[in-house]
Amino acid sequence: MSLLEVRRLSHRYGDGEAAVTALDEVSFSLDQGLLLAILGPSGSGKTTLLSIIAGLLTPTSGEVVLDGQAVHLHSAREAARFRRRNVGIVFQEYHLIPYLTARENLLLVPHLRGRITEEDRARADSLLGEFGLGARARHKPAQLSGGERQRVAIARAFMNQPAVMLVDEPTSHLDTERGRQVLQLLRDHIHGRAMTCVMVTHDQRMTDQADQTVRLVDGVVQS
Amino acid sequence: MLALKELLNSRLKFGLIALAIGLVVSLTMLMAAMSEGLISGMTGAKESLQADLLVFQGDTQLSLERSLLSAADLDQIRNTSGVDDVYPVGHAMASVETGSGNFDARVLGLGGHLEQLPIVEGAGGPLGRGDAIVDVTAKAEGVSIGDTVRLSPIDRELTIVGFTEGRRYVMSPTFYVDMGTWEDLYLASALAPVDTAAGGGSGAVRGPFSGSASIAAVTIAGPHDAASVEALAARLGDRFEVTTPEKAAMAGNGMSVMVLAVDGIQVVSLIIGALVIGVFFYVTTLHKTGQIAAIKALGASNGYVGRQLMLQVTILVAVAAAIGIVLALGLGSAMPPAMAFEPQLQSWLTSLVAVFLMAHLGSLFSLRAILAVDPASALNRTEP
């Protein structure tokens, strides 16, 4: 059985004649342990799709089922709880908290869940080590390079051991080589943990790192 | 976690705003202390008269300066049912000569209950003819125990036997004397034109005036509720005006207008404080909507982000309050004695609670903005 199923998902912004269709009957499924790349140009609807999978946006129609749970049926409060437990998000702009150190940015995830345990601290240290950030744990985002910030953002997404990781344009701020390195690192960790990942990108060169690819053009899946 | 970390990380930014709020806090506290000082300086001697009720001459608008009761009036009051105790209070204005110059003073004759004066130095009652217990603020004018001061232009002298406190009237120190001394001073002042006129002589007036007073201080028998007070006032009739010492204190001399003005400044200060803190947090919130959206997208509830804001406001106000207290005490101690500055714990606590509430009220706009942040905006949703 697939871990993630997207069934006939449609989404429109606005009403009446001003309505814009961002997604139109999008369907696909993804098995556990795989990395899916959603590829498409700017305006193709890929970020809208990612937002719906994350429970941040309610679709106009269709459904998203993650690990047997219908994501789109959650209230805002339930959706927040769902994300805390099941979803790891890597933002395009990283969105690291500027006044927290790299380690504290990782520990923010268990903090939002309730309280930080010793196990959480050990996991944060372990992830920072695995992502080559052990020596930068006490540095704040402003003291880190772009690549380091990206790695902190990815490590943070691993903190709650999510069922699915959602990654938004992971290489947009990196040159090709660094982008490839970061994606390789992400892929290794996902496969190493048998995790599932949905990544949206406009960069076709990065799709060779993915196990599966969905191409979106004007909100429609291209075969 | 986040609220405190952000405050510590941006110490300069939050420190400056805490200083700004602290200045507002100190202003409201100074205003509160000056309001207390103004009320005390203007009315202390009147307000602290030991009595349930003060009885004034009718149609004098509770004016201590204009009221005059005859000995017969005092007897009528004394014999009214429901009255337990009556003592006369006389009022006169005086100019006191010292070695360094003159200062204005008020003279109150007390026909009893001199024990009500808290003695801070020297002796209390009973007072001999020409003796006076003086409010301690007269010390600043160079008056000391044992001094004999001269009152002008009536050519009378008073010997200082003790100092009391909190007993000023219309910002002047009050000289407490016995009723005989007061009568002499009052008549000397009132009848001076008669005595100095050619062929004049006030002897015919002085006899009937004997035993008069400005007002009567009354202790009522039985219950002290408003209904009993009203009933007694009705029994005394229209020839008198009856009120409590507290209400009498606020009557006349533009007291209500002055207190309203000072209280108005306090309210405006509080509104400014609320606006400063409201605008500061609102602008700060607008600058970090992306960050708030990301925290929400990571799973933070609206309750969590709202609590972080309120925690920051609370910490900021607490720091500002500490700054404000230090500033108010510092500025207060640097004020000249002539300035009416009397900090009272209760009024300062009221000011602090008001600042606390207004600051939180001001931050409600930020709270609304924070709650409205869409977590989906954390993802790069430039496309429709």
Tab-separated table of N, CA and C in Angstrom, chain B residues 275 278 282 285 309 360-370:
chain	number	residue	atom	x	y	z
B	275	LEU	N	0.073	53.050	23.112
B	275	LEU	CA	0.310	53.242	21.676
B	275	LEU	C	1.749	52.881	21.316
B	278	GLY	N	2.097	49.209	21.504
B	278	GLY	CA	1.272	48.618	20.455
B	278	GLY	C	1.925	48.750	19.091
B	282	TYR	N	3.530	45.860	16.787
B	282	TYR	CA	2.870	45.678	15.500
B	282	TYR	C	3.910	45.708	14.375
B	285	THR	N	5.997	42.659	14.478
B	285	THR	CA	5.238	41.515	13.951
B	285	THR	C	5.236	41.530	12.428
B	309	LEU	N	3.957	36.223	22.256
B	309	LEU	CA	3.830	37.685	22.164
B	309	LEU	C	3.492	38.265	23.536
B	360	HIS	N	-0.835	45.649	27.386
B	360	HIS	CA	-1.416	44.436	26.804
B	360	HIS	C	-2.553	44.776	25.846
B	361	LEU	N	-3.279	45.835	26.198
B	361	LEU	CA	-4.353	46.289	25.305
B	361	LEU	C	-3.744	46.753	23.976
B	362	GLY	N	-2.632	47.518	24.078
B	362	GLY	CA	-1.956	48.021	22.880
B	362	GLY	C	-1.419	46.905	22.008
B	363	SER	N	-1.065	45.780	22.625
B	363	SER	CA	-0.466	44.690	21.851
B	363	SER	C	-1.524	43.803	21.191
B	364	LEU	N	-2.789	44.099	21.439
B	364	LEU	CA	-3.838	43.253	20.854
B	364	LEU	C	-3.850	43.324	19.325
B	365	PHE	N	-3.446	44.491	18.771
B	365	PHE	CA	-3.377	44.597	17.305
B	365	PHE	C	-2.331	43.619	16.762
B	366	SER	N	-1.199	43.537	17.477
B	366	SER	CA	-0.154	42.607	17.058
B	366	SER	C	-0.655	41.180	17.178
B	367	LEU	N	-1.385	40.923	18.259
B	367	LEU	CA	-1.912	39.576	18.465
B	367	LEU	C	-2.825	39.192	17.312
B	368	ARG	N	-3.668	40.143	16.923
B	368	ARG	CA	-4.582	39.873	15.811
B	368	ARG	C	-3.795	39.596	14.531
B	369	ALA	N	-2.723	40.413	14.311
B	369	ALA	CA	-1.897	40.224	13.107
B	369	ALA	C	-1.214	38.864	13.134
B	370	ILE	N	-0.742	38.465	14.319
B	370	ILE	CA	-0.047	37.175	14.445
B	370	ILE	C	-1.006	36.017	14.177
